[in-house]
Coordinates of N, CA and C in Angstrom, one line a residue:
M234 N 33.7 74.6 57.2 CA 34.6 75.3 56.3 C 35.9 75.6 57.1
N235 N 36.9 75.4 56.4 CA 38.3 75.5 57.0 C 38.8 76.9 56.7
I236 N 39.4 77.5 57.7 CA 40.0 78.9 57.6 C 41.2 78.9 56.6
S237 N 41.9 77.8 56.7 CA 43.1 77.8 55.8 C 42.7 77.7 54.3
S238 N 41.6 77.0 54.0 CA 41.1 76.9 52.6 C 40.6 78.3 52.2
I239 N 39.9 79.0 53.1 CA 39.5 80.4 52.7 C 40.7 81.3 52.4
N240 N 41.7 81.2 53.3 CA 42.9 82.1 53.1 C 43.6 81.7 51.8
N241 N 43.6 80.4 51.5 CA 44.3 80.0 50.2 C 43.5 80.5 49.0
S242 N 42.1 80.4 49.1 CA 41.3 80.9 48.0 C 41.4 82.5 47.8
L243 N 41.5 83.2 49.0 CA 41.6 84.6 48.9 C 43.0 85.0 48.3
N244 N 44.0 84.3 48.8 CA 45.4 84.6 48.3 C 45.5 84.3 46.8
S245 N 44.9 83.2 46.3 CA 44.9 82.9 44.9 C 44.2 83.9 44.1
N246 N 43.0 84.4 44.6 CA 42.2 85.5 43.9 C 43.0 86.8 43.9
N247 N 43.7 87.1 45.1 CA 44.5 88.3 45.1 C 45.7 88.3 44.2
N248 N 46.3 87.1 44.1 CA 47.4 86.9 43.2 C 47.0 87.1 41.8
I249 N 45.9 86.5 41.4 CA 45.4 86.6 40.1 C 45.1 88.1 39.7
A250 N 44.4 88.8 40.6 CA 44.1 90.2 40.4 C 45.4 91.0 40.3
F251 N 46.4 90.7 41.2 CA 47.7 91.4 41.2 C 48.4 91.2 40.0
Q252 N 48.5 89.9 39.5 CA 49.2 89.6 38.3 C 48.5 90.2 37.1
S253 N 47.2 90.3 37.1 CA 46.4 91.0 36.1 C 46.8 92.5 36.0
D254 N 46.9 93.1 37.2 CA 47.3 94.5 37.2 C 48.7 94.7 36.7
I255 N 49.6 93.8 37.1 CA 51.0 93.9 36.6 C 51.0 93.7 35.1
S256 N 50.3 92.8 34.6 CA 50.2 92.6 33.2 C 49.7 93.8 32.4
N257 N 48.6 94.4 32.9 CA 48.1 95.6 32.3 C 49.1 96.8 32.3
M258 N 49.8 96.9 33.4 CA 50.8 98.0 33.5 C 51.9 97.7 32.5
N259 N 52.3 96.5 32.4 CA 53.4 96.2 31.4 C 52.9 96.5 30.0
K260 N 51.7 96.1 29.7 CA 51.1 96.4 28.3 C 51.1 97.9 28.1
D261 N 50.6 98.7 29.1 CA 50.5 100.2 29.0 C 51.9 100.7 28.8
G262 N 52.9 100.2 29.6 CA 54.2 100.7 29.4 C 54.8 100.4 28.1
A263 N 54.5 99.3 27.5 CA 55.0 98.9 26.2 C 54.4 99.8 25.1
K264 N 53.1 100.1 25.2 CA 52.4 101.0 24.3 C 53.0 102.4 24.4
F265 N 53.3 102.9 25.6 CA 53.8 104.2 25.8 C 55.2 104.3 25.2
S266 N 56.0 103.2 25.4 CA 57.4 103.2 24.8 C 57.3 103.2 23.2
E267 N 56.3 102.5 22.7 CA 56.2 102.5 21.2 C 55.8 103.9 20.7
L268 N 54.9 104.5 21.5 CA 54.5 105.9 21.1 C 55.7 106.8 21.1
L269 N 56.5 106.8 22.2 CA 57.6 107.6 22.3 C 58.6 107.4 21.1
D270 N 58.8 106.1 20.8 CA 59.7 105.7 19.7 C 59.2 106.3 18.4
Y271 N 57.9 106.2 18.2 CA 57.3 106.7 17.0 C 57.4 108.2 16.8
I272 N 57.2 108.9 17.9 CA 57.3 110.4 17.9 C 58.8 110.8 17.6
Q273 N 59.7 110.1 18.3 CA 61.1 110.4 18.1 C 61.6 110.1 16.7
N274 N 61.1 109.0 16.2 CA 61.5 108.6 14.8 C 60.9 109.6 13.8
K275 N 59.6 110.0 14.0 CA 59.0 110.9 13.1 C 59.7 112.3 13.1
N276 N 60.1 112.8 14.3 CA 60.8 114.0 14.4 C 62.2 113.9 13.7
T277 N 62.8 112.8 13.9 CA 64.1 112.6 13.2 C 64.0 112.5 11.7
I278 N 63.0 111.8 11.2 CA 62.7 111.8 9.8 C 62.4 113.1 9.2
E279 N 61.5 113.9 9.9 CA 61.1 115.2 9.4 C 62.2 116.2 9.4
S280 N 63.1 116.1 10.5 CA 64.2 117.1 10.5 C 65.3 116.7 9.5
S281 N 65.4 115.4 9.2 CA 66.4 115.1 8.2 C 65.9 115.4 6.8
T282 N 64.6 115.2 6.5 CA 64.1 115.5 5.2 C 63.9 117.0 4.9
S283 N 63.4 117.7 5.9 CA 63.1 119.1 5.7 C 64.2 120.0 6.1
G284 N 65.2 119.5 6.7 CA 66.4 120.4 7.1 C 66.1 121.2 8.4
V285 N 64.9 121.0 9.0 CA 64.5 121.8 10.2 C 64.6 120.8 11.4
S286 N 65.3 121.3 12.4 CA 65.5 120.5 13.6 C 64.4 120.9 14.6
T287 N 64.3 120.0 15.5 CA 63.3 120.2 16.6 C 64.0 121.2 17.6
L288 N 63.2 122.2 18.0 CA 63.7 123.3 18.9 C 63.1 123.1 20.3
S289 N 63.8 123.5 21.3 CA 63.2 123.6 22.6 C 62.6 124.9 22.8
S290 N 61.7 125.0 23.8 CA 61.0 126.3 23.9 C 61.9 127.4 24.3
S291 N 63.0 127.2 24.9 CA 64.0 128.2 25.3 C 64.6 128.8 24.1
Q292 N 64.6 128.1 23.0 CA 65.2 128.7 21.8 C 64.3 129.5 20.9
I293 N 63.0 129.4 21.2 CA 62.1 130.2 20.3 C 61.4 131.3 21.0
L294 N 61.7 131.5 22.3 CA 61.0 132.6 23.0 C 61.8 133.9 22.8
K295 N 61.1 135.0 23.0 CA 61.7 136.3 23.0 C 62.5 136.5 24.2
D296 N 63.4 137.5 24.2 CA 64.2 137.8 25.4 C 63.2 138.2 26.6
G297 N 63.4 137.5 27.7 CA 62.7 137.9 28.9 C 61.2 137.5 28.9
K298 N 60.7 136.9 27.9 CA 59.3 136.5 27.9 C 59.2 135.0 28.1
I299 N 58.2 134.6 28.9 CA 57.9 133.2 29.1 C 56.9 132.7 28.1
N300 N 56.9 131.4 27.9 CA 56.0 130.8 26.9 C 54.5 130.9 27.5
G301 N 53.7 131.5 26.7 CA 52.3 131.7 27.1 C 52.1 133.0 27.8
D302 N 53.0 133.9 27.7 CA 52.9 135.3 28.4 C 51.8 136.0 27.7
Y303 N 50.8 136.5 28.4 CA 49.6 137.1 27.9 C 49.6 138.6 27.8
T304 N 50.6 139.2 28.4 CA 50.7 140.7 28.4 C 51.2 141.2 27.1
S305 N 50.8 142.4 26.7 CA 51.2 143.0 25.5 C 52.7 143.5 25.5
G306 N 53.1 144.0 26.7 CA 54.5 144.4 26.8 C 54.9 145.7 26.1
F307 N 56.2 145.9 26.1 CA 56.7 147.2 25.5 C 57.6 146.9 24.3
D308 N 57.8 145.7 24.0 CA 58.8 145.3 22.9 C 58.2 145.8 21.6
G309 N 59.0 146.7 21.0 CA 58.6 147.2 19.7 C 57.6 148.3 19.7
F310 N 57.3 148.9 20.9 CA 56.3 149.9 20.9 C 56.8 151.2 20.3
Y311 N 58.0 151.6 20.5 CA 58.6 152.7 19.9 C 59.5 152.3 18.8
T312 N 59.2 152.6 17.5 CA 60.0 152.2 16.4 C 60.4 153.3 15.4
S313 N 59.8 154.5 15.5 CA 60.1 155.5 14.5 C 61.5 156.1 14.8
E314 N 61.9 156.8 13.8 CA 63.3 157.4 13.8 C 63.3 158.5 14.9
S315 N 62.1 159.2 15.0 CA 62.1 160.3 16.0 C 62.1 159.8 17.4
D316 N 61.8 158.6 17.6 CA 61.8 158.0 19.0 C 63.3 157.8 19.5
K317 N 64.2 157.9 18.6 CA 65.6 157.7 19.0 C 66.2 159.0 19.6
T318 N 65.6 160.1 19.4 CA 66.0 161.4 20.0 C 64.8 162.2 20.6
A319 N 64.0 161.4 21.3 CA 62.8 162.0 21.9 C 63.2 162.9 23.2
K320 N 62.4 163.9 23.4 CA 62.5 164.7 24.6 C 61.8 164.0 25.8
P321 N 62.2 164.2 27.0 CA 61.5 163.6 28.1 C 60.1 164.2 28.3
V322 N 59.3 163.4 28.9 CA 57.9 163.9 29.1 C 57.6 163.7 30.6
G323 N 56.5 164.3 31.0 CA 56.0 164.1 32.4 C 56.9 164.7 33.4
A324 N 57.1 163.9 34.5 CA 57.9 164.4 35.6 C 59.4 164.6 35.2
A325 N 59.9 163.9 34.2 CA 61.2 164.1 33.7 C 61.4 165.4 33.0
A326 N 60.4 165.9 32.4 CA 60.5 167.2 31.6 C 60.4 168.3 32.6
N327 N 59.8 168.1 33.8 CA 59.6 169.2 34.7 C 60.6 169.2 35.9
Q328 N 61.8 169.2 35.5 CA 62.9 169.1 36.5 C 62.9 170.4 37.3
A329 N 63.1 170.3 38.6 CA 63.2 171.5 39.4 C 64.5 172.3 39.3
N330 N 65.5 171.6 38.9 CA 66.8 172.3 38.7 C 67.0 172.8 37.3
S331 N 67.0 174.1 37.2 CA 67.1 174.7 35.8 C 68.5 174.6 35.2
H332 N 69.5 174.3 36.0 CA 70.8 174.2 35.6 C 71.1 172.8 34.9
V333 N 70.2 171.9 35.0 CA 70.4 170.6 34.4 C 69.9 170.6 33.0
Q334 N 70.7 170.3 32.0 CA 70.3 170.3 30.6 C 69.5 169.0 30.4
N335 N 68.3 169.2 29.7 CA 67.5 168.0 29.3 C 68.2 167.2 28.3
K336 N 68.2 165.9 28.6 CA 68.9 164.9 27.7 C 67.8 164.4 26.7
T337 N 68.3 163.9 25.6 CA 67.4 163.2 24.7 C 67.3 161.7 25.1
I338 N 66.2 161.1 24.8 CA 66.0 159.7 25.2 C 65.8 158.8 23.9
D339 N 66.6 157.7 23.9 CA 66.4 156.7 22.9 C 65.3 155.7 23.3
K340 N 64.1 156.0 22.9 CA 63.0 155.1 23.3 C 63.0 153.8 22.6
T341 N 63.8 153.6 21.6 CA 63.9 152.3 20.9 C 64.9 151.3 21.6
S342 N 65.6 151.8 22.6 CA 66.7 151.0 23.3 C 66.1 150.0 24.2
K343 N 66.8 148.9 24.5 CA 66.4 147.9 25.5 C 66.4 148.5 26.9
L344 N 67.3 149.5 27.2 CA 67.3 150.1 28.5 C 66.0 150.9 28.8
Y345 N 65.5 151.6 27.7 CA 64.2 152.3 27.9 C 63.1 151.3 28.0
E346 N 63.1 150.2 27.3 CA 62.1 149.2 27.4 C 62.0 148.7 28.9
K347 N 63.2 148.4 29.5 CA 63.2 147.9 30.8 C 62.7 149.0 31.8
A348 N 63.1 150.3 31.5 CA 62.6 151.4 32.4 C 61.1 151.5 32.3
M349 N 60.5 151.2 31.1 CA 59.0 151.2 31.0 C 58.4 150.1 31.8
E350 N 59.1 148.9 31.8 CA 58.6 147.8 32.5 C 58.6 148.1 34.0
L351 N 59.6 148.8 34.5 CA 59.7 149.2 35.9 C 58.6 150.2 36.2
E352 N 58.4 151.2 35.3 CA 57.3 152.1 35.5 C 55.9 151.4 35.5
N353 N 55.8 150.4 34.7 CA 54.6 149.6 34.6 C 54.3 148.9 35.9
Y354 N 55.4 148.4 36.5 CA 55.3 147.7 37.8 C 54.7 148.7 38.9
F355 N 55.3 149.9 38.9 CA 54.8 150.9 39.9 C 53.3 151.3 39.6
V356 N 53.0 151.4 38.4 CA 51.6 151.7 38.0 C 50.7 150.6 38.4
K357 N 51.1 149.4 38.2 CA 50.4 148.2 38.6 C 50.1 148.1 40.1
Q358 N 51.1 148.5 40.9 CA 51.0 148.5 42.3 C 50.0 149.6 42.7
M359 N 50.0 150.7 42.0 CA 49.1 151.8 42.3 C 47.6 151.4 42.0
L360 N 47.5 150.7 40.9 CA 46.1 150.3 40.5 C 45.7 149.2 41.4
S361 N 46.6 148.3 41.9 CA 46.2 147.3 42.8 C 45.7 147.8 44.1
S362 N 46.3 148.9 44.6 CA 45.9 149.5 45.8 C 44.5 150.2 45.6
M363 N 44.3 150.8 44.4 CA 43.0 151.4 44.1 C 42.0 150.4 44.0
R364 N 42.3 149.2 43.4 CA 41.3 148.2 43.2 C 40.8 147.5 44.5
K365 N 41.7 147.5 45.5 CA 41.3 147.0 46.8 C 40.2 147.8 47.5
T366 N 40.0 149.1 47.1 CA 39.0 149.9 47.7 C 37.6 149.7 47.1
I367 N 37.6 148.9 46.0 CA 36.3 148.7 45.3 C 35.5 147.6 46.1
M368 N 34.3 147.9 46.5 CA 33.5 147.0 47.2 C 32.8 146.0 46.2
K369 N 32.9 144.7 46.5 CA 32.3 143.7 45.6 C 31.1 143.1 46.3
S370 N 30.1 142.8 45.5 CA 28.9 142.3 46.0 C 29.0 140.8 46.4
K371 N 29.8 140.1 45.7 CA 30.0 138.7 46.0 C 31.5 138.3 45.8
E372 N 31.8 137.1 46.4 CA 33.2 136.6 46.2 C 33.3 136.0 44.8
N373 N 34.4 136.3 44.2 CA 34.6 135.8 42.8 C 35.3 134.4 42.9
D374 N 35.1 133.7 41.8 CA 35.8 132.4 41.8 C 37.2 132.6 41.2
F375 N 38.0 131.5 41.2 CA 39.4 131.6 40.8 C 39.5 132.1 39.4
A376 N 38.7 131.6 38.4 CA 38.9 131.9 37.0 C 38.6 133.4 36.8
Q377 N 37.5 133.9 37.5 CA 37.2 135.3 37.4 C 38.3 136.2 37.9
N378 N 38.8 135.8 39.1 CA 40.0 136.6 39.6 C 41.2 136.6 38.7
T379 N 41.4 135.5 38.1 CA 42.6 135.4 37.1 C 42.4 136.4 36.0
Y380 N 41.2 136.3 35.4 CA 40.9 137.2 34.2 C 40.8 138.7 34.6
E381 N 40.4 139.0 35.8 CA 40.4 140.3 36.3 C 41.8 140.8 36.5
D382 N 42.7 140.0 37.0 CA 44.1 140.3 37.2 C 44.7 140.6 35.8
M383 N 44.4 139.8 34.8 CA 44.9 140.0 33.5 C 44.4 141.4 32.9
L384 N 43.2 141.7 33.2 CA 42.6 142.9 32.7 C 43.3 144.1 33.3
W385 N 43.5 144.1 34.6 CA 44.1 145.2 35.3 C 45.6 145.3 34.9
D386 N 46.2 144.2 34.6 CA 47.6 144.2 34.1 C 47.7 145.0 32.8
E387 N 46.7 144.7 31.9 CA 46.6 145.4 30.6 C 46.3 146.9 30.8
Y388 N 45.4 147.2 31.8 CA 45.1 148.6 32.2 C 46.4 149.3 32.5
S389 N 47.2 148.7 33.4 CA 48.5 149.3 33.8 C 49.4 149.5 32.6
T390 N 49.5 148.5 31.7 CA 50.3 148.7 30.5 C 49.8 149.8 29.6
A391 N 48.6 149.9 29.4 CA 48.0 151.0 28.6 C 48.3 152.4 29.3
L392 N 48.1 152.4 30.6 CA 48.4 153.7 31.3 C 49.9 154.1 31.1
T393 N 50.8 153.1 31.3 CA 52.2 153.4 31.2 C 52.5 153.9 29.8
K394 N 51.9 153.3 28.8 CA 52.3 153.7 27.4 C 51.7 155.0 27.0
N395 N 50.5 155.4 27.6 CA 49.8 156.6 27.1 C 49.7 157.7 28.0
A396 N 49.9 157.5 29.3 CA 49.6 158.6 30.3 C 50.7 159.6 30.4
G397 N 51.9 159.2 30.0 CA 53.0 160.2 30.1 C 53.4 160.6 31.5
F398 N 53.5 159.6 32.4 CA 53.9 159.9 33.8 C 55.4 160.4 33.8
G399 N 56.2 159.8 32.9 CA 57.6 160.3 32.9 C 58.6 159.6 33.8
L400 N 58.1 158.6 34.5 CA 59.0 157.9 35.4 C 60.0 157.1 34.7
A401 N 59.6 156.5 33.6 CA 60.6 155.7 32.7 C 61.6 156.6 32.2
D402 N 61.2 157.8 31.8 CA 62.2 158.8 31.3 C 63.2 159.2 32.4
Q403 N 62.7 159.4 33.6 CA 63.6 159.7 34.7 C 64.6 158.6 35.0
I404 N 64.1 157.4 35.0 CA 64.9 156.2 35.2 C 66.0 156.1 34.1
Y405 N 65.5 156.2 32.9 CA 66.5 156.1 31.8 C 67.6 157.2 31.9
N406 N 67.2 158.5 32.2 CA 68.2 159.5 32.3 C 69.2 159.3 33.4
Q407 N 68.7 158.7 34.5 CA 69.6 158.4 35.6 C 70.6 157.3 35.3
L408 N 70.2 156.4 34.4 CA 71.0 155.2 34.1 C 72.0 155.5 32.9
V409 N 71.7 156.5 32.1 CA 72.5 156.8 31.0 C 73.7 157.6 31.4

């Protein structure tokens, strides 16, 4: 048997396999291009017939929220008319200086919403430190840790909304 004939047969087999791979990739690429054209044409036809255009995700999200945000947040939590002239609660109501007049707080404003988010961050840090002291019997997997983090985030949001710490009120009064 001749080595050059073996090399030639291997090269021809490799070339056939390589050409087959290139052919398959070209077919897949053509199918993908057809699919993209179909989707783009379908969106163009739907938007021209219904009068609705295709929107990007940045156009349909709320202010400051990312797509898929799972937290409940503070947007729209205070909506009543009395919330526009609310008295401070918690630490903000117990000021040490008796010469400072208590201000009213507009709990429906964006500034107060952001102050609540800052208070929520501090409460979340406090709960995180408390959570580290809990002894666990076994190591959790990634999914369980993710869902536990989401649960503790909701705990901090609920505490911020209902406990009346007053930190958001103090932040709001300092910024107004």
